[in-house]
Amino acid sequence: MTPTQNSCCKALLSFSPLALALTTVFSSHAATSPVIQQLPTIEVEATIDDVTFGKTIKKSEQATDAFANDDTATLLKQVPGVSFYTGGGVSSLPVINGLADDRLKIAVDGMTITSACPNHMNPALSYIAPSALDQIQVYAGVVPVSQGGDSIGGAIQVRSLQPQFADAETELITSGNFSSYYRGNGDVKGASARASIASATASATYIGNTVDAGNYKDGDGNIVGASRYKVRNHALKLAKKHVNDLYTFDVAWQDIPLQGFPNQAMDMTYNKSLSLNAAYMGDFRWGLLETRVYRQNVRHKMDILPEKGGQMPMDTDASDAGYAILATSAITAQQTLKLGNELHQYRLDDWWPALPNSFMGPHDFWNIRDGKRQRFALFSELDQQYNAQLSTQLGARVEQVKMNTGDVSGYHSAADGSYGGMMGKSPYLDATYKIDADAFNAKDHRTRDLNVDLTASARYIPDASQTFDIGIARKTRSPNLHERYTWSNEAMMAGLMNNWFGDLNSYVGDIQLKPEVAYSLRMTGDWHDASNQHWQFIITPFYNVVEDYINVRLNTNPNPYNMSMLAGRQSLQFINQDAKLYGVDVSGKYVLGQLAGNWEVRSNIAYVRGTSDDGDHLYNIMPLNARFVLAHDNGAWHSSLETEIVAGKERVSAVRAEQKTAGYALVHWRSRIDLSQAVQLNLGVENLFDRNYRLPLGGLEYASADMMMGVAPSTMRGIGRSINAGLSVNF
Ligand SMILES: [Cu+2]
């Protein structure tokens, strides 16, 4: 981010989610004194600068979409270049310009949350419901170092509803909302509630939601098995302000008793988390100080839903904990300096309990035991405004990533060396697990990476109707625990379980993996009318070279006892390999005019290519896609007709035996009617023409494979037509 021309002090704060509350005050007072007298009432729509490469999505822009989906990640679909690896109903993995999942830095209210599952079933955005959101900031490619770290593709910062305070000392304000909705396809019933009470200096808010979704039907009316889910989220948010200080303390807990994953062998049968998040923000003579300390614990379990058949208990116990310190100071009238320090520590136990009277026993299978991943980072970022037209940002970040794990063991041998035998066990499984576990345990598991990120960007605003940005960056991501430490070469029982790609291949890790380093060049041209009200055209070409991209090759491990696996699938080994990703994002809007209300068209087009240096295509690269929205706004009635067009996926990864998908076009209609100040009715039809289509990034449907008959799995079916309705009442 580079400062805007109208106020360097506004820019000073604009990148820090915590600081948004202070933005208004700083804009008006900071020119005379950096010390604010009183914290303002926090408004959702407060001045928020757009991010340089990416987008800010505010609450108001989520409104007509809010009940169409339970998956917070999918609210990002309006950002050009963003797509999704789909899986469970609330756990899709966002992709920015071809880079997905752990390659993005995703923070929920400033907390870094790791997917604590060998299938990445519980990514950060699955812990917050769309109804709890205030704002999402998306940064693509050239991410400010203050927002990045341990990521190469971009950053997504989501912020939940912010505390509100009463204006007068003696006043006590209360507010709240109750919403409920129903979606026909999948018989989805959802509700959310929010209640707040606040004085001039203290505030307390409860927010919660629940959703029960059945299996959805595809466009031909056939059920997609194991696509159902049930989610409950709760959060209690406390805030206290005192002159120039703001303290917040949030407690959140989640219970997902069920979330099916049609594109995995496994399904989520239990996910309970508890998070504590305490933050302080203070305004000092020298600038703004923001600090945060947080912890989230999660217990996660998997098994196989009856419609997919089989049994295999899997269990995860994990925690994320960390702190963040950020100081922001206007060191001269033209220069703003940020200094920051962050620590993040992730711990993981990932074991698969023995199943009595089966070959999965008599001991538990230890996939990762005592896994630790600790990141410690220091960074500095300088914003400089040269004149009304030109501003720059320079950033440097140094991050140490330390990882370690304990010894492991398969179903038949325990870590203490005892070797179990039982009726019906397979001598092949015995042998393969023992060979691999012994080899892994003989190695030193400790790794230490020292990662350096650098960014430089410039913004040039020649006049009120044009803005140009250019940025270059070096970004680094260290491997995750499963990429380094999963150890069993056995494909069917172990390798297939360590898969967060939805492709039903088998994966095994490598301790020797190096961090991946991306060099990015990105430019944006933004043309619009002088008031930025009537039309806008934005084009962003980008080019990334990734050194040591974590890719795969066929597993050539000589272990002779490797079992068979699903027909047409591959046994793969993680490797470092150089890769390139490049493409262009285009977006625009045009106000058509007035005819019984306001009419506007908006559109996004995204194109990306990804190849590895051996000439293969990278996996799950979204084909050319476009979105056109015709929006109508007539005071109390807001409607949109959206067309989503996706080309066929022709360029596929050979090493992953990726399957092609055909192109398709979908039409969605959504409407919001403000029945009164307090009551809103939402109506919509998703996939209006009930088109049957295959998800280009959905992977393969597990249940479509037939092991006995040697039938390979086929691509994942998308959801058919759904008629949706929701009611929202403010009080
Ligand atoms: Cu899982």
mmCIF file with all atom_site columns, N, CA, C and O in Angstrom, residues 210-246:
data_model
loop_
_atom_site.group_PDB
_atom_site.id
_atom_site.type_symbol
_atom_site.label_atom_id
_atom_site.label_alt_id
_atom_site.label_comp_id
_atom_site.label_asym_id
_atom_site.label_entity_id
_atom_site.label_seq_id
_atom_site.pdbx_PDB_ins_code
_atom_site.Cartn_x
_atom_site.Cartn_y
_atom_site.Cartn_z
_atom_site.occupancy
_atom_site.B_iso_or_equiv
_atom_site.pdbx_formal_charge
_atom_site.auth_seq_id
_atom_site.auth_comp_id
_atom_site.auth_asym_id
_atom_site.auth_atom_id
_atom_site.pdbx_PDB_model_num
ATOM 1   N N  . THR A 1 210 ? -25.993 -20.837 13.320  1.00 0.00 ? 210 THR A N  1
ATOM 2   C CA . THR A 1 210 ? -26.143 -22.270 13.189  1.00 0.00 ? 210 THR A CA 1
ATOM 3   C C  . THR A 1 210 ? -26.654 -22.568 11.784  1.00 0.00 ? 210 THR A C  1
ATOM 4   O O  . THR A 1 210 ? -27.420 -21.791 11.230  1.00 0.00 ? 210 THR A O  1
ATOM 5   N N  . VAL A 1 211 ? -26.174 -23.643 11.219  1.00 0.00 ? 211 VAL A N  1
ATOM 6   C CA . VAL A 1 211 ? -26.687 -24.042 9.906   1.00 0.00 ? 211 VAL A CA 1
ATOM 7   C C  . VAL A 1 211 ? -26.705 -25.566 9.809   1.00 0.00 ? 211 VAL A C  1
ATOM 8   O O  . VAL A 1 211 ? -25.789 -26.240 10.293  1.00 0.00 ? 211 VAL A O  1
ATOM 9   N N  . ASP A 1 212 ? -27.785 -26.079 9.239   1.00 0.00 ? 212 ASP A N  1
ATOM 10  C CA . ASP A 1 212 ? -27.941 -27.514 8.997   1.00 0.00 ? 212 ASP A CA 1
ATOM 11  C C  . ASP A 1 212 ? -28.220 -27.695 7.515   1.00 0.00 ? 212 ASP A C  1
ATOM 12  O O  . ASP A 1 212 ? -29.244 -27.229 7.024   1.00 0.00 ? 212 ASP A O  1
ATOM 13  N N  . ALA A 1 213 ? -27.318 -28.360 6.825   1.00 0.00 ? 213 ALA A N  1
ATOM 14  C CA . ALA A 1 213 ? -27.477 -28.523 5.380   1.00 0.00 ? 213 ALA A CA 1
ATOM 15  C C  . ALA A 1 213 ? -27.486 -29.999 5.025   1.00 0.00 ? 213 ALA A C  1
ATOM 16  O O  . ALA A 1 213 ? -26.667 -30.771 5.536   1.00 0.00 ? 213 ALA A O  1
ATOM 17  N N  . GLY A 1 214 ? -28.407 -30.397 4.159   1.00 0.00 ? 214 GLY A N  1
ATOM 18  C CA . GLY A 1 214 ? -28.453 -31.773 3.653   1.00 0.00 ? 214 GLY A CA 1
ATOM 19  C C  . GLY A 1 214 ? -27.594 -31.908 2.410   1.00 0.00 ? 214 GLY A C  1
ATOM 20  O O  . GLY A 1 214 ? -26.970 -30.945 1.954   1.00 0.00 ? 214 GLY A O  1
ATOM 21  N N  . ASN A 1 215 ? -27.550 -33.102 1.863   1.00 0.00 ? 215 ASN A N  1
ATOM 22  C CA . ASN A 1 215 ? -26.814 -33.312 0.618   1.00 0.00 ? 215 ASN A CA 1
ATOM 23  C C  . ASN A 1 215 ? -27.466 -32.519 -0.512  1.00 0.00 ? 215 ASN A C  1
ATOM 24  O O  . ASN A 1 215 ? -28.681 -32.504 -0.640  1.00 0.00 ? 215 ASN A O  1
ATOM 25  N N  . TYR A 1 216 ? -26.656 -31.855 -1.328  1.00 0.00 ? 216 TYR A N  1
ATOM 26  C CA . TYR A 1 216 ? -27.241 -31.090 -2.436  1.00 0.00 ? 216 TYR A CA 1
ATOM 27  C C  . TYR A 1 216 ? -27.457 -31.966 -3.663  1.00 0.00 ? 216 TYR A C  1
ATOM 28  O O  . TYR A 1 216 ? -26.932 -33.079 -3.754  1.00 0.00 ? 216 TYR A O  1
ATOM 29  N N  . LYS A 1 217 ? -28.276 -31.422 -4.591  1.00 0.00 ? 217 LYS A N  1
ATOM 30  C CA . LYS A 1 217 ? -28.525 -32.124 -5.851  1.00 0.00 ? 217 LYS A CA 1
ATOM 31  C C  . LYS A 1 217 ? -27.801 -31.404 -6.969  1.00 0.00 ? 217 LYS A C  1
ATOM 32  O O  . LYS A 1 217 ? -27.704 -30.175 -6.978  1.00 0.00 ? 217 LYS A O  1
ATOM 33  N N  . ASP A 1 218 ? -27.312 -32.170 -7.936  1.00 0.00 ? 218 ASP A N  1
ATOM 34  C CA . ASP A 1 218 ? -26.686 -31.553 -9.109  1.00 0.00 ? 218 ASP A CA 1
ATOM 35  C C  . ASP A 1 218 ? -27.769 -31.075 -10.078 1.00 0.00 ? 218 ASP A C  1
ATOM 36  O O  . ASP A 1 218 ? -28.975 -31.193 -9.789  1.00 0.00 ? 218 ASP A O  1
ATOM 37  N N  . GLY A 1 219 ? -27.370 -30.549 -11.224 1.00 0.00 ? 219 GLY A N  1
ATOM 38  C CA . GLY A 1 219 ? -28.317 -29.999 -12.176 1.00 0.00 ? 219 GLY A CA 1
ATOM 39  C C  . GLY A 1 219 ? -29.241 -31.027 -12.821 1.00 0.00 ? 219 GLY A C  1
ATOM 40  O O  . GLY A 1 219 ? -30.253 -30.675 -13.424 1.00 0.00 ? 219 GLY A O  1
ATOM 41  N N  . ASP A 1 220 ? -28.910 -32.313 -12.678 1.00 0.00 ? 220 ASP A N  1
ATOM 42  C CA . ASP A 1 220 ? -29.788 -33.356 -13.193 1.00 0.00 ? 220 ASP A CA 1
ATOM 43  C C  . ASP A 1 220 ? -30.705 -33.912 -12.107 1.00 0.00 ? 220 ASP A C  1
ATOM 44  O O  . ASP A 1 220 ? -31.415 -34.884 -12.324 1.00 0.00 ? 220 ASP A O  1
ATOM 45  N N  . GLY A 1 221 ? -30.641 -33.315 -10.931 1.00 0.00 ? 221 GLY A N  1
ATOM 46  C CA . GLY A 1 221 ? -31.503 -33.759 -9.842  1.00 0.00 ? 221 GLY A CA 1
ATOM 47  C C  . GLY A 1 221 ? -30.963 -34.939 -9.060  1.00 0.00 ? 221 GLY A C  1
ATOM 48  O O  . GLY A 1 221 ? -31.660 -35.498 -8.211  1.00 0.00 ? 221 GLY A O  1
ATOM 49  N N  . ASN A 1 222 ? -29.710 -35.335 -9.332  1.00 0.00 ? 222 ASN A N  1
ATOM 50  C CA . ASN A 1 222 ? -29.122 -36.448 -8.581  1.00 0.00 ? 222 ASN A CA 1
ATOM 51  C C  . ASN A 1 222 ? -28.388 -35.933 -7.342  1.00 0.00 ? 222 ASN A C  1
ATOM 52  O O  . ASN A 1 222 ? -27.711 -34.909 -7.397  1.00 0.00 ? 222 ASN A O  1
ATOM 53  N N  . ILE A 1 223 ? -28.532 -36.685 -6.258  1.00 0.00 ? 223 ILE A N  1
ATOM 54  C CA . ILE A 1 223 ? -27.912 -36.307 -4.984  1.00 0.00 ? 223 ILE A CA 1
ATOM 55  C C  . ILE A 1 223 ? -26.376 -36.428 -5.074  1.00 0.00 ? 223 ILE A C  1
ATOM 56  O O  . ILE A 1 223 ? -25.865 -37.387 -5.632  1.00 0.00 ? 223 ILE A O  1
ATOM 57  N N  . VAL A 1 224 ? -25.673 -35.455 -4.541  1.00 0.00 ? 224 VAL A N  1
ATOM 58  C CA . VAL A 1 224 ? -24.223 -35.557 -4.375  1.00 0.00 ? 224 VAL A CA 1
ATOM 59  C C  . VAL A 1 224 ? -23.983 -35.995 -2.924  1.00 0.00 ? 224 VAL A C  1
ATOM 60  O O  . VAL A 1 224 ? -24.169 -35.207 -1.993  1.00 0.00 ? 224 VAL A O  1
ATOM 61  N N  . GLY A 1 225 ? -23.640 -37.271 -2.770  1.00 0.00 ? 225 GLY A N  1
ATOM 62  C CA . GLY A 1 225 ? -23.507 -37.850 -1.431  1.00 0.00 ? 225 GLY A CA 1
ATOM 63  C C  . GLY A 1 225 ? -22.408 -37.168 -0.631  1.00 0.00 ? 225 GLY A C  1
ATOM 64  O O  . GLY A 1 225 ? -21.449 -36.646 -1.190  1.00 0.00 ? 225 GLY A O  1
ATOM 65  N N  . ALA A 1 226 ? -22.579 -37.155 0.696   1.00 0.00 ? 226 ALA A N  1
ATOM 66  C CA . ALA A 1 226 ? -21.569 -36.616 1.621   1.00 0.00 ? 226 ALA A CA 1
ATOM 67  C C  . ALA A 1 226 ? -21.281 -35.130 1.382   1.00 0.00 ? 226 ALA A C  1
ATOM 68  O O  . ALA A 1 226 ? -20.185 -34.666 1.631   1.00 0.00 ? 226 ALA A O  1
ATOM 69  N N  . SER A 1 227 ? -22.286 -34.381 0.901   1.00 0.00 ? 227 SER A N  1
ATOM 70  C CA . SER A 1 227 ? -22.077 -32.932 0.784   1.00 0.00 ? 227 SER A CA 1
ATOM 71  C C  . SER A 1 227 ? -22.793 -32.196 1.916   1.00 0.00 ? 227 SER A C  1
ATOM 72  O O  . SER A 1 227 ? -22.856 -30.978 1.933   1.00 0.00 ? 227 SER A O  1
ATOM 73  N N  . ARG A 1 228 ? -23.328 -32.923 2.898   1.00 0.00 ? 228 ARG A N  1
ATOM 74  C CA . ARG A 1 228 ? -24.085 -32.285 3.990   1.00 0.00 ? 228 ARG A CA 1
ATOM 75  C C  . ARG A 1 228 ? -23.172 -31.783 5.099   1.00 0.00 ? 228 ARG A C  1
ATOM 76  O O  . ARG A 1 228 ? -22.022 -32.229 5.209   1.00 0.00 ? 228 ARG A O  1
ATOM 77  N N  . TYR A 1 229 ? -23.704 -30.896 5.918   1.00 0.00 ? 229 TYR A N  1
ATOM 78  C CA . TYR A 1 229 ? -22.918 -30.361 7.034   1.00 0.00 ? 229 TYR A CA 1
ATOM 79  C C  . TYR A 1 229 ? -23.808 -29.706 8.073   1.00 0.00 ? 229 TYR A C  1
ATOM 80  O O  . TYR A 1 229 ? -24.951 -29.356 7.799   1.00 0.00 ? 229 TYR A O  1
ATOM 81  N N  . LYS A 1 230 ? -23.263 -29.581 9.287   1.00 0.00 ? 230 LYS A N  1
ATOM 82  C CA . LYS A 1 230 ? -23.917 -28.883 10.400  1.00 0.00 ? 230 LYS A CA 1
ATOM 83  C C  . LYS A 1 230 ? -22.846 -28.052 11.088  1.00 0.00 ? 230 LYS A C  1
ATOM 84  O O  . LYS A 1 230 ? -21.790 -28.587 11.420  1.00 0.00 ? 230 LYS A O  1
ATOM 85  N N  . VAL A 1 231 ? -23.119 -26.781 11.313  1.00 0.00 ? 231 VAL A N  1
ATOM 86  C CA . VAL A 1 231 ? -22.115 -25.891 11.907  1.00 0.00 ? 231 VAL A CA 1
ATOM 87  C C  . VAL A 1 231 ? -22.744 -25.031 12.991  1.00 0.00 ? 231 VAL A C  1
ATOM 88  O O  . VAL A 1 231 ? -23.864 -24.536 12.818  1.00 0.00 ? 231 VAL A O  1
ATOM 89  N N  . ARG A 1 232 ? -22.044 -24.866 14.102  1.00 0.00 ? 232 ARG A N  1
ATOM 90  C CA . ARG A 1 232 ? -22.443 -23.884 15.120  1.00 0.00 ? 232 ARG A CA 1
ATOM 91  C C  . ARG A 1 232 ? -21.226 -23.056 15.502  1.00 0.00 ? 232 ARG A C  1
ATOM 92  O O  . ARG A 1 232 ? -20.197 -23.612 15.884  1.00 0.00 ? 232 ARG A O  1
ATOM 93  N N  . ASN A 1 233 ? -21.369 -21.728 15.411  1.00 0.00 ? 233 ASN A N  1
ATOM 94  C CA . ASN A 1 233 ? -20.293 -20.808 15.815  1.00 0.00 ? 233 ASN A CA 1
ATOM 95  C C  . ASN A 1 233 ? -20.820 -19.849 16.878  1.00 0.00 ? 233 ASN A C  1
ATOM 96  O O  . ASN A 1 233 ? -21.953 -19.372 16.768  1.00 0.00 ? 233 ASN A O  1
ATOM 97  N N  . HIS A 1 234 ? -19.983 -19.552 17.856  1.00 0.00 ? 234 HIS A N  1
ATOM 98  C CA . HIS A 1 234 ? -20.348 -18.572 18.873  1.00 0.00 ? 234 HIS A CA 1
ATOM 99  C C  . HIS A 1 234 ? -19.144 -17.682 19.146  1.00 0.00 ? 234 HIS A C  1
ATOM 100 O O  . HIS A 1 234 ? -18.007 -18.152 19.123  1.00 0.00 ? 234 HIS A O  1
ATOM 101 N N  . ALA A 1 235 ? -19.415 -16.416 19.470  1.00 0.00 ? 235 ALA A N  1
ATOM 102 C CA . ALA A 1 235 ? -18.324 -15.531 19.886  1.00 0.00 ? 235 ALA A CA 1
ATOM 103 C C  . ALA A 1 235 ? -18.855 -14.515 20.876  1.00 0.00 ? 235 ALA A C  1
ATOM 104 O O  . ALA A 1 235 ? -19.974 -14.019 20.739  1.00 0.00 ? 235 ALA A O  1
ATOM 105 N N  . LEU A 1 236 ? -18.035 -14.242 21.877  1.00 0.00 ? 236 LEU A N  1
ATOM 106 C CA . LEU A 1 236 ? -18.331 -13.197 22.848  1.00 0.00 ? 236 LEU A CA 1
ATOM 107 C C  . LEU A 1 236 ? -17.212 -12.182 22.725  1.00 0.00 ? 236 LEU A C  1
ATOM 108 O O  . LEU A 1 236 ? -16.030 -12.537 22.821  1.00 0.00 ? 236 LEU A O  1
ATOM 109 N N  . LYS A 1 237 ? -17.591 -10.913 22.513  1.00 0.00 ? 237 LYS A N  1
ATOM 110 C CA . LYS A 1 237 ? -16.591 -9.891  22.240  1.00 0.00 ? 237 LYS A CA 1
ATOM 111 C C  . LYS A 1 237 ? -16.746 -8.754  23.238  1.00 0.00 ? 237 LYS A C  1
ATOM 112 O O  . LYS A 1 237 ? -17.817 -8.162  23.345  1.00 0.00 ? 237 LYS A O  1
ATOM 113 N N  . LEU A 1 238 ? -15.662 -8.507  23.947  1.00 0.00 ? 238 LEU A N  1
ATOM 114 C CA . LEU A 1 238 ? -15.677 -7.441  24.957  1.00 0.00 ? 238 LEU A CA 1
ATOM 115 C C  . LEU A 1 238 ? -14.695 -6.358  24.544  1.00 0.00 ? 238 LEU A C  1
ATOM 116 O O  . LEU A 1 238 ? -13.628 -6.650  24.006  1.00 0.00 ? 238 LEU A O  1
ATOM 117 N N  . ALA A 1 239 ? -15.063 -5.100  24.807  1.00 0.00 ? 239 ALA A N  1
ATOM 118 C CA . ALA A 1 239 ? -14.159 -3.999  24.474  1.00 0.00 ? 239 ALA A CA 1
ATOM 119 C C  . ALA A 1 239 ? -14.258 -2.920  25.528  1.00 0.00 ? 239 ALA A C  1
ATOM 120 O O  . ALA A 1 239 ? -15.315 -2.697  26.121  1.00 0.00 ? 239 ALA A O  1
ATOM 121 N N  . LYS A 1 240 ? -13.122 -2.244  25.759  1.00 0.00 ? 240 LYS A N  1
ATOM 122 C CA . LYS A 1 240 ? -13.066 -1.178  26.748  1.00 0.00 ? 240 LYS A CA 1
ATOM 123 C C  . LYS A 1 240 ? -12.178 -0.104  26.169  1.00 0.00 ? 240 LYS A C  1
ATOM 124 O O  . LYS A 1 240 ? -11.102 -0.388  25.650  1.00 0.00 ? 240 LYS A O  1
ATOM 125 N N  . LYS A 1 241 ? -12.654 1.147   26.225  1.00 0.00 ? 241 LYS A N  1
ATOM 126 C CA . LYS A 1 241 ? -11.767 2.211   25.775  1.00 0.00 ? 241 LYS A CA 1
ATOM 127 C C  . LYS A 1 241 ? -11.555 3.218   26.880  1.00 0.00 ? 241 LYS A C  1
ATOM 128 O O  . LYS A 1 241 ? -12.417 3.425   27.740  1.00 0.00 ? 241 LYS A O  1
ATOM 129 N N  . HIS A 1 242 ? -10.371 3.804   26.860  1.00 0.00 ? 242 HIS A N  1
ATOM 130 C CA . HIS A 1 242 ? -10.022 4.752   27.905  1.00 0.00 ? 242 HIS A CA 1
ATOM 131 C C  . HIS A 1 242 ? -9.132  5.809   27.258  1.00 0.00 ? 242 HIS A C  1
ATOM 132 O O  . HIS A 1 242 ? -7.990  5.529   26.909  1.00 0.00 ? 242 HIS A O  1
ATOM 133 N N  . VAL A 1 243 ? -9.672  6.993   27.054  1.00 0.00 ? 243 VAL A N  1
ATOM 134 C CA . VAL A 1 243 ? -8.982  8.098   26.401  1.00 0.00 ? 243 VAL A CA 1
ATOM 135 C C  . VAL A 1 243 ? -8.314  7.638   25.101  1.00 0.00 ? 243 VAL A C  1
ATOM 136 O O  . VAL A 1 243 ? -8.987  7.491   24.094  1.00 0.00 ? 243 VAL A O  1
ATOM 137 N N  . ASN A 1 244 ? -7.028  7.323   25.135  1.00 0.00 ? 244 ASN A N  1
ATOM 138 C CA . ASN A 1 244 ? -6.348  6.961   23.894  1.00 0.00 ? 244 ASN A CA 1
ATOM 139 C C  . ASN A 1 244 ? -6.076  5.468   23.768  1.00 0.00 ? 244 ASN A C  1
ATOM 140 O O  . ASN A 1 244 ? -5.237  5.053   22.980  1.00 0.00 ? 244 ASN A O  1
ATOM 141 N N  . ASP A 1 245 ? -6.739  4.679   24.568  1.00 0.00 ? 245 ASP A N  1
ATOM 142 C CA . ASP A 1 245 ? -6.473  3.246   24.566  1.00 0.00 ? 245 ASP A CA 1
ATOM 143 C C  . ASP A 1 245 ? -7.746  2.464   24.252  1.00 0.00 ? 245 ASP A C  1
ATOM 144 O O  . ASP A 1 245 ? -8.824  2.817   24.726  1.00 0.00 ? 245 ASP A O  1
ATOM 145 N N  . LEU A 1 246 ? -7.582  1.396   23.487  1.00 0.00 ? 246 LEU A N  1
ATOM 146 C CA . LEU A 1 246 ? -8.702  0.494   23.220  1.00 0.00 ? 246 LEU A CA 1
ATOM 147 C C  . LEU A 1 246 ? -8.235  -0.928  23.511  1.00 0.00 ? 246 LEU A C  1
ATOM 148 O O  . LEU A 1 246 ? -7.223  -1.385  22.982  1.00 0.00 ? 246 LEU A O  1
#
